XYZ file of C-alpha atoms in Angstrom:
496
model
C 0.000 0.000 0.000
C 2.719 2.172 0.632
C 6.267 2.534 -0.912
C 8.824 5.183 0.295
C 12.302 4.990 -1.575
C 15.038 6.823 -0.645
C 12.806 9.861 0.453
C 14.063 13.166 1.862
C 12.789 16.190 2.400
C 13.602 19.721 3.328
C 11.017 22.670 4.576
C 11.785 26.109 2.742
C 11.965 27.636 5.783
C 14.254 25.471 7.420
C 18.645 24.754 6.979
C 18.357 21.194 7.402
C 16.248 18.093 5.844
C 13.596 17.195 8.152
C 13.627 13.696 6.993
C 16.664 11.832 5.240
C 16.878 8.594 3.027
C 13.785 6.875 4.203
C 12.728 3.908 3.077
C 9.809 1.922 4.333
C 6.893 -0.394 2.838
C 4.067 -0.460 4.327
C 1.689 -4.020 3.107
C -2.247 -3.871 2.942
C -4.053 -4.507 6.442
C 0.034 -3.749 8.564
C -0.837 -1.558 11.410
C 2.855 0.346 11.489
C 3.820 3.045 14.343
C 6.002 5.677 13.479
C 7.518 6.742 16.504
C 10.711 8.677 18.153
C 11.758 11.986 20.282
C 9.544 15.275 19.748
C 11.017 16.768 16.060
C 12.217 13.820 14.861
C 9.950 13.951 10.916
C 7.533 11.420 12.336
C 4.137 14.281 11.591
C 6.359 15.131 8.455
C 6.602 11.890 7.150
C 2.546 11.664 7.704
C 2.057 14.914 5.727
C 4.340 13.042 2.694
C 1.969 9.686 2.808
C -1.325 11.866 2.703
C -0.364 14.473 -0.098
C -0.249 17.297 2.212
C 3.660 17.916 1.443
C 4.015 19.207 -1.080
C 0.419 20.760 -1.714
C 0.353 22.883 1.326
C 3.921 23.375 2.461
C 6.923 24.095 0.121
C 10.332 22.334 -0.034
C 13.121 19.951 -1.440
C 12.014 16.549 -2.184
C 14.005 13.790 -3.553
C 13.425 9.949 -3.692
C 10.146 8.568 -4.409
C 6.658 7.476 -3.181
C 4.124 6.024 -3.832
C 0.902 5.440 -1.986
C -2.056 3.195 -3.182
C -0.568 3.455 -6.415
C -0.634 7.345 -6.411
C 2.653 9.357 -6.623
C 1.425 11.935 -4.328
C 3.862 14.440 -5.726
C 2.027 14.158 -8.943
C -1.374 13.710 -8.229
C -4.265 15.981 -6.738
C -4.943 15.724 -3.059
C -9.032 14.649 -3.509
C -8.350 11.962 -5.437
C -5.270 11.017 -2.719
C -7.905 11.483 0.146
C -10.265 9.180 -1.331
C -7.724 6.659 -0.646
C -6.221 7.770 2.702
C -7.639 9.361 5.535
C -6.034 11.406 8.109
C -6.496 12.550 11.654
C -4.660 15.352 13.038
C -3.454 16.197 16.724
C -5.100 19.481 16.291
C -8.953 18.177 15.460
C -9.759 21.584 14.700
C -7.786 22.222 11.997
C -9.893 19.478 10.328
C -13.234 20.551 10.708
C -15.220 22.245 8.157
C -18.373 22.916 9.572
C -20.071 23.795 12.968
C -22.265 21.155 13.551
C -20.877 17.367 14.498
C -23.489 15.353 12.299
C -22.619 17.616 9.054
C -19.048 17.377 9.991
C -19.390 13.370 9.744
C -21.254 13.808 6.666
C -19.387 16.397 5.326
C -16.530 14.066 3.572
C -18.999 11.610 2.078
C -21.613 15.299 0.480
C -18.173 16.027 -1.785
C -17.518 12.886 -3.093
C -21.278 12.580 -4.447
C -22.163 10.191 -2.317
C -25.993 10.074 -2.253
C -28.415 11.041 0.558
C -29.687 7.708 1.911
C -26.082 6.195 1.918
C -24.826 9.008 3.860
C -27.922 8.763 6.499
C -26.687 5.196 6.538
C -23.290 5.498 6.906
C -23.791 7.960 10.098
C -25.816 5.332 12.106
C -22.849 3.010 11.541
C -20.646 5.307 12.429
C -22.704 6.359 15.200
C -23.064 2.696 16.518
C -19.033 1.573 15.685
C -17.956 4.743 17.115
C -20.285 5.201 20.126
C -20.670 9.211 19.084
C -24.703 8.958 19.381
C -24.450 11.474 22.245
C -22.253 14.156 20.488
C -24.861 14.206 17.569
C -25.875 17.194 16.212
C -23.800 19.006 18.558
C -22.252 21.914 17.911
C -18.404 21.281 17.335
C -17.113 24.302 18.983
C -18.541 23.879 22.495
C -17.279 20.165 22.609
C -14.236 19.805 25.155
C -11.218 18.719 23.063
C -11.880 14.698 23.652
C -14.924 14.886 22.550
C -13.828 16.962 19.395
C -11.309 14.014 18.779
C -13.866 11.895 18.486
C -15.664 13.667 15.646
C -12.592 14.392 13.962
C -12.115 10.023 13.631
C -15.764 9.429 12.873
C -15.840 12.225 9.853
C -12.328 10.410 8.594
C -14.004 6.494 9.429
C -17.093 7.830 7.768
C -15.462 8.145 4.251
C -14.246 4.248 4.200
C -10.652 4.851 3.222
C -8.207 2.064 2.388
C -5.187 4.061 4.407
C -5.627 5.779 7.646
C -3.078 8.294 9.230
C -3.154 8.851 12.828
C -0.697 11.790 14.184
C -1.011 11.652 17.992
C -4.585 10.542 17.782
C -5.454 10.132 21.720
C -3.896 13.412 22.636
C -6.881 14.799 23.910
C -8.904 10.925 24.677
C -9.767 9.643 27.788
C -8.863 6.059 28.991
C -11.928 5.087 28.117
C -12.121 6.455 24.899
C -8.317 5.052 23.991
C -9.747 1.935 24.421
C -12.849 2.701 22.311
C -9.819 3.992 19.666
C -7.983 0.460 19.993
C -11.335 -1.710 19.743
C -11.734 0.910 16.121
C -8.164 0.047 15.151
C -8.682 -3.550 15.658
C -11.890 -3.618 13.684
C -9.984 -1.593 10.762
C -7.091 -4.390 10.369
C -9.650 -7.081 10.628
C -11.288 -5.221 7.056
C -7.970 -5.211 5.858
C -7.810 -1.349 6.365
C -3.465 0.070 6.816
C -2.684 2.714 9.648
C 0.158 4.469 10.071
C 0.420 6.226 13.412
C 2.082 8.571 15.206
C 1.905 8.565 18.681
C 4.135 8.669 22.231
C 1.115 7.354 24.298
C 1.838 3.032 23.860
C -0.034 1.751 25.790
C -3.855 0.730 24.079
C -2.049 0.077 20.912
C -0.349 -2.922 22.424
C -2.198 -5.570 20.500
C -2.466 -3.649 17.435
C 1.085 -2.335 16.027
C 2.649 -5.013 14.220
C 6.040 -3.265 14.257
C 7.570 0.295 15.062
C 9.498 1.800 12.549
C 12.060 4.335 14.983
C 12.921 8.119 13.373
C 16.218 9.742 14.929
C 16.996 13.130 13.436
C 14.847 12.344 10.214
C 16.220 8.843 9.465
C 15.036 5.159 10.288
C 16.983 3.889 12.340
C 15.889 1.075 14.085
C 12.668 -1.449 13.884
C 11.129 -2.618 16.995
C 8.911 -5.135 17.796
C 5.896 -4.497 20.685
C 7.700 -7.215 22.787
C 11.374 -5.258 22.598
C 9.646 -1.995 23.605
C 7.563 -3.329 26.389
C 11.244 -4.748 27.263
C 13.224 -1.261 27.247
C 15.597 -0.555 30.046
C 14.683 2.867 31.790
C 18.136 4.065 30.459
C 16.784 3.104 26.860
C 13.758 4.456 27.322
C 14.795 7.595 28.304
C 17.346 8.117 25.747
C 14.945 7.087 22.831
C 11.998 8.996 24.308
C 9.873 5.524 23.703
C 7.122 5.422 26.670
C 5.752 2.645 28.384
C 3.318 -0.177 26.516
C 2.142 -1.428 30.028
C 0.636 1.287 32.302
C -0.276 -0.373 36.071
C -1.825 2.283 38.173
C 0.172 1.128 41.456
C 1.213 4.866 42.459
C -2.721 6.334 42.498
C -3.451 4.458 45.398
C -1.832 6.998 47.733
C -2.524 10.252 45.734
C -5.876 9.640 44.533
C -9.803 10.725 45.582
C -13.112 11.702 43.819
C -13.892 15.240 43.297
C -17.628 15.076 43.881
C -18.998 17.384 41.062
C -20.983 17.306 37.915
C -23.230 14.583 37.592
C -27.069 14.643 39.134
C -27.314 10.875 36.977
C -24.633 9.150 39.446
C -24.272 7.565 42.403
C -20.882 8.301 44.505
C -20.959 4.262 43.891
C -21.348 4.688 40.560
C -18.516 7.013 40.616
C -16.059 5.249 42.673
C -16.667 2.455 40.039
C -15.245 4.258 37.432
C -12.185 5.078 39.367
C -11.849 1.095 40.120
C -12.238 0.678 36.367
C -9.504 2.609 35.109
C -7.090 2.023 37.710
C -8.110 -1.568 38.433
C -7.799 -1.280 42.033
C -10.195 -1.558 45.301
C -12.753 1.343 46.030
C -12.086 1.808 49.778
C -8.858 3.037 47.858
C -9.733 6.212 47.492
C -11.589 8.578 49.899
C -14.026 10.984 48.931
C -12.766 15.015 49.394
C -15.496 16.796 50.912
C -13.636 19.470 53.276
C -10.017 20.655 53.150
C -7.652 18.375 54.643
C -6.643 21.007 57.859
C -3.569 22.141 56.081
C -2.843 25.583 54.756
C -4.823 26.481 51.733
C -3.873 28.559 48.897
C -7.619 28.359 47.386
C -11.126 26.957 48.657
C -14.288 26.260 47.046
C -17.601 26.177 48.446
C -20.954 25.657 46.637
C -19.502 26.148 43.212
C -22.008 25.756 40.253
C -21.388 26.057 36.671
C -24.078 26.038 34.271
C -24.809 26.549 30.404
C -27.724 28.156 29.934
C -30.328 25.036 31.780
C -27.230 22.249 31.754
C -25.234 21.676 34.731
C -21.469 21.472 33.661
C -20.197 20.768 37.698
C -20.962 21.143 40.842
C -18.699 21.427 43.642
C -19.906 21.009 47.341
C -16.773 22.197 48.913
C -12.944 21.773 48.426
C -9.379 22.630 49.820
C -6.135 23.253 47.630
C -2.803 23.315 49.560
C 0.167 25.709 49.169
C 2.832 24.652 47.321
C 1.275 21.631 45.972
C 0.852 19.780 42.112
C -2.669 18.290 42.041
C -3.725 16.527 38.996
C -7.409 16.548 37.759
C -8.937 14.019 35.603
C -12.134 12.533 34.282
C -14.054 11.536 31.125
C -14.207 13.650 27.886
C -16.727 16.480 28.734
C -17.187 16.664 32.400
C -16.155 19.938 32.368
C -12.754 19.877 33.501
C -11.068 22.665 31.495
C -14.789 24.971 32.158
C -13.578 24.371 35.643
C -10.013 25.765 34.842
C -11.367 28.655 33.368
C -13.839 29.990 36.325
C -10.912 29.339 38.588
C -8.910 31.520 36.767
C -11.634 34.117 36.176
C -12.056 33.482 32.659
C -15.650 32.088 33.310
C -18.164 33.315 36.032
C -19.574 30.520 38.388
C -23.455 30.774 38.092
C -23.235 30.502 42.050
C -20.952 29.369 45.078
C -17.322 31.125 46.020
C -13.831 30.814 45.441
C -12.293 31.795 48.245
C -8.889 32.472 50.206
C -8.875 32.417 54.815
C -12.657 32.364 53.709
C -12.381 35.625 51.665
C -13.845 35.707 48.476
C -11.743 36.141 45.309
C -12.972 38.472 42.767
C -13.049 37.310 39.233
C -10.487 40.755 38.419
C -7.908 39.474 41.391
C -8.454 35.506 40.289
C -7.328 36.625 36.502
C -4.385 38.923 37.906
C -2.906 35.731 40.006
C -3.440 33.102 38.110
C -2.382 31.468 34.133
C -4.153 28.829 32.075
C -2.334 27.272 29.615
C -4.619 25.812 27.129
C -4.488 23.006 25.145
C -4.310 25.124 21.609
C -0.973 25.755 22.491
C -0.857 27.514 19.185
C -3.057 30.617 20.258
C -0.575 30.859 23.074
C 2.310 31.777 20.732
C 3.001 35.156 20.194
C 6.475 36.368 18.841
C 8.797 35.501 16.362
C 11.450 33.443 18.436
C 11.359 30.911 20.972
C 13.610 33.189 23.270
C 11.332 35.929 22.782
C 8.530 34.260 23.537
C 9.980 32.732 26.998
C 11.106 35.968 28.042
C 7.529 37.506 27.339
C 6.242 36.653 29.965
C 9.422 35.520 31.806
C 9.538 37.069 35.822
C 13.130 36.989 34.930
C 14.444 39.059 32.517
C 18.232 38.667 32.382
C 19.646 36.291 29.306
C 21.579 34.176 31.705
C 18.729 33.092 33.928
C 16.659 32.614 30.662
C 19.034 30.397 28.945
C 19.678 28.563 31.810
C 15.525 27.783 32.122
C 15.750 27.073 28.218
C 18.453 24.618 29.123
C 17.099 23.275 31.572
C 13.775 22.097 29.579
C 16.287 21.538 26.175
C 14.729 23.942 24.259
C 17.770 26.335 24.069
C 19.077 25.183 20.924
C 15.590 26.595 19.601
C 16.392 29.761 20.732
C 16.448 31.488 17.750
C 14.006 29.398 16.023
C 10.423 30.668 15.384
C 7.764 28.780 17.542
C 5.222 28.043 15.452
C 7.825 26.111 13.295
C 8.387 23.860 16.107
C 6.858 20.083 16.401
C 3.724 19.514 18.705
C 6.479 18.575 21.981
C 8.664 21.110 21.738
C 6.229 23.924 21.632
C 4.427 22.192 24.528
C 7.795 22.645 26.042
C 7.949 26.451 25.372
C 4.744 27.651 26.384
C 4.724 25.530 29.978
C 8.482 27.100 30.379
C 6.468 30.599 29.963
C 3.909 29.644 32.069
C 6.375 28.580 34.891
C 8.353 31.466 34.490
C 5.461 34.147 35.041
C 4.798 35.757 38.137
C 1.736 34.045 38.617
C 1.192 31.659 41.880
C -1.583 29.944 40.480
C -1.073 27.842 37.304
C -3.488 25.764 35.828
C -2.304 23.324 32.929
C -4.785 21.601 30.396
C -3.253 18.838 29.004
C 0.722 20.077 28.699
C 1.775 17.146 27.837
C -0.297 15.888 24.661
C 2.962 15.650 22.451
C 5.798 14.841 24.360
C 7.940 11.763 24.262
C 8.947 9.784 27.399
C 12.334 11.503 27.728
C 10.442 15.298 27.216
C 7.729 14.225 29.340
C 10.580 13.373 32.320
C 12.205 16.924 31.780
C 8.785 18.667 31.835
C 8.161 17.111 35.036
C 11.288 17.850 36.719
C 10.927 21.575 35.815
C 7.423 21.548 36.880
C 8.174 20.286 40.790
C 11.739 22.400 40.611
C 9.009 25.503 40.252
C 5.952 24.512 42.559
C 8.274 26.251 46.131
C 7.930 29.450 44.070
C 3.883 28.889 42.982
C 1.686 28.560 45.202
C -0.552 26.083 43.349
C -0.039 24.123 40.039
C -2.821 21.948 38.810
C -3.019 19.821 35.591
C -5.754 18.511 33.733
C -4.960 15.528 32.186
C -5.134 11.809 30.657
C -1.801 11.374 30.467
C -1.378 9.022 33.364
C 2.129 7.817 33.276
C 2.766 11.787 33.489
C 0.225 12.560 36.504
C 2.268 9.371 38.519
C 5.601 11.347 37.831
C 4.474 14.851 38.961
C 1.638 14.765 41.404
C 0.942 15.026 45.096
C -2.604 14.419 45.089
C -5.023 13.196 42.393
C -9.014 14.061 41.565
C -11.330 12.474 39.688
C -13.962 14.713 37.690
C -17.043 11.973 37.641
C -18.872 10.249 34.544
């Protein structure tokens, strides 16, 4: 299905080839990872396969490829796209519409397809996908999970023979990554190919039938799942490759429920959800209620959070210590990040307090103290270099100190570099540097680590505890678990 001779390739914007003398074949129904440190050509070699180099971005190319017997150099990116599908870590830059059905449909209206096979395709997609309850939605006020999901239904709506997966469960769940594996599965049993790119190992365990390893823009090794599930730490860490097994043992002593959202469920039913995911006891975890005595940097009490008659989360009442890294997770749409945003003043709460030595915080003092990093890290870049950028909002402004930060989270041979050239990792890297280095105590983080190898994901997490003395509060939302077990004090569960 796929033939890559001798392939390089050069941006026009960049010195050096991104990607140098590949060659790989990919067979009909092979489910192949592309994998590798943060930069190393893995999202560029994905942009070669589905025709997107060279018809959107300019450069050298040399070698040859072909793809479902298309040379995509040659040949016009609709009829390439009948043939392969692609999913994107940003879902947003795929979407075409506003509304979640027409985006599904949206694909299969171009091609011709007629109206009765389209209605029939969605309720298969609908029932293979489970999407039934983000139907007719619209796109834009779906949390980024859940626009994830709509992104691989519009793509497994159009019935291609190749999909392309670049960092597909950046923004899923655990339960969701294990609705994605069940899809892959059901893909290579119709003889469908994937390539994917991804850090996160894990739920494609049973799936990947080898792993083709980029290092500086060449293949250099081929592993099998076996030899990567078998990695020393020391090789781990020096190929960025995470873990393919992911136990859970460390929650038992950081984690509890936040009791929130959900009039539907029982704290039984939640608790059960917990036990699900992390396969452990429920008299593990205890339910938060009240504060736990010590000093607090921020309390809640009461807090409600509607849109317009739907209840996003509820909050009876809840303690965060000074100087602590808590780590909040949940399902897709449970209104985790809506949470991150009242607490930093960038929502109002439709009732309830946020409060500090039972003071209330005003939403004008709550945005002056606090920073969200979002998880469009794009809309969070700003200047033209990466050292600009860090020193923008930097609470130090002298170039040693700055470097010295930079080198600390190995982004200081970027320095010059402009961000939004970066890969997905390495601008995650910048913008959570910025956010440490502000003056702000309270920092809230919404999924900072969505592209970031094993090896970046270790450095991110030693910056982030070398900072939390100096702030008074960090807290990450998250689904990156092997992450959260690294970096956290204390764990929360957002309910189904």
């Amino acid at each position: 299905m796929i033939t890559i001779k001798n392939l390089s390739f050069q941006y026009s914007t960049e010195e050096d080839f991104v990607l140098r003398n590949i060659d790989l074949s990919v067979h009909q129904g092979e489910c192949i990872l592309l994998c590798g440190k943060s930069g190393c050509g893995k999202s560029t070699l994905l942009k070669i396969i589905n025709g997107i180099i060279p018809e959107f971005y300019q450069g050298k190319i040399t070698g040859s490829v072909e793809v479902a017997g298309m040379n995509p150099f040659e040949t016009e990116i609709y009829k390439i796209s009948e043939k392969v599908g692609s999913v994107f870590q940003n879902p947003k830059t795929q979407f075409y519409t506003t509304n979640t059905t027409d985006e599904i449909a949206f694909a299969l209206e171009n091609y011709g397809v007629e109206r009765e096979k389209i209605q029939k395709r969605l309720k298969e997609v609908q029932e293979t996908m489970h999407v039934s309850a983000l139907m007719d939605r619209n796109i834009f006020a779906l949390s980024g999970g859940e626009k994830q999901k709509i992104a691989i239904a519009a793509v497994y709506a159009l019935n291609p023979e190749i999909f392309v997966f670049d960092e597909p469960s950046s923004s899923l769940d655990m339960d969701s990554m294990i609705e994605l594996s069940k899809l892959m599965e059901r893909l290579k049993e119709e003889g469908k190919t994937i390539v994917i790119a991804e850090h996160r190992l894990w739920y494609l365990k049973k799936i990947v039938d080898r792993a083709v390893y980029l290092e500086n823009g060449k293949i250099t090794k081929e592993y099998s799942m076996e030899e990567m599930q078998n990695l020393s730490e020391e090789e781990r860490y020096r190929t960025g490759l995470r873990h393919t097994d992911f136990s859970g043992n460390a929650w038992k002593e950081k984690s509890a429920i936040l009791l929130s959202a959900s009039e539907k469920h029982t704290d039984i039913e939640k608790r059960s959800f917990v036990s699900r995911l992390f396969k452990v006891e429920r008299e593990d975890f205890a339910v938060i209620r009240d504060s736990s005595g010590n000093a607090l940097e921020l309390e809640i009490k009461d807090l409600l959070y509607k849109r317009k008659e739907r209840t996003i989360f509820r909050i009876d009442r809840l303690g965060f210590e000074r100087g602590k890294i808590v780590g909040i997770v949940g399902k897709n749409g449970m209104g985790k990040s809506t949470f991150a945003k009242v607490v930093c003043g960038l929502a109002r709460q439709t009732t309830g307090e946020i409060c500090k030595n039972n003071e209330g915080i005003s939403v004008p003092k709550r945005r002056k103290n606090s920073l969200l990093l979002m998880q469009e890290i794009n809309n969070q870049l700003f200047t033209d270099s990466v050292y600009d950028e860090i020193r923008l909002t930097s609470a130090f402004k002298e170039e040693e100190q700055l470097c010295t930060c930079m080198a600390d989270m190995q982004i200081d041979q970027l320095k010059e570099k402009n961000p939004h050239s970066l890969s997905g990792g390495q601008k995650q890297r910048v913008v959570i540097l910025s956010a440490l280095l502000s003056k702000k105590k309270i920092i809230f983080l919404d999924e900072p680590t969505s592209g970031l190898d094993y090896a970046s994901m270790k450095v991110v997490a030693k910056n982030i505890n070398k900072f939390k003395a100096e702030k008074n509060l960090i807290l990450i939302i998250s689904h990156d678990m092997e992450f959260l077990e690294e970096v956290c004090d204390r764990v929360l569960f957002f309910p189904l």
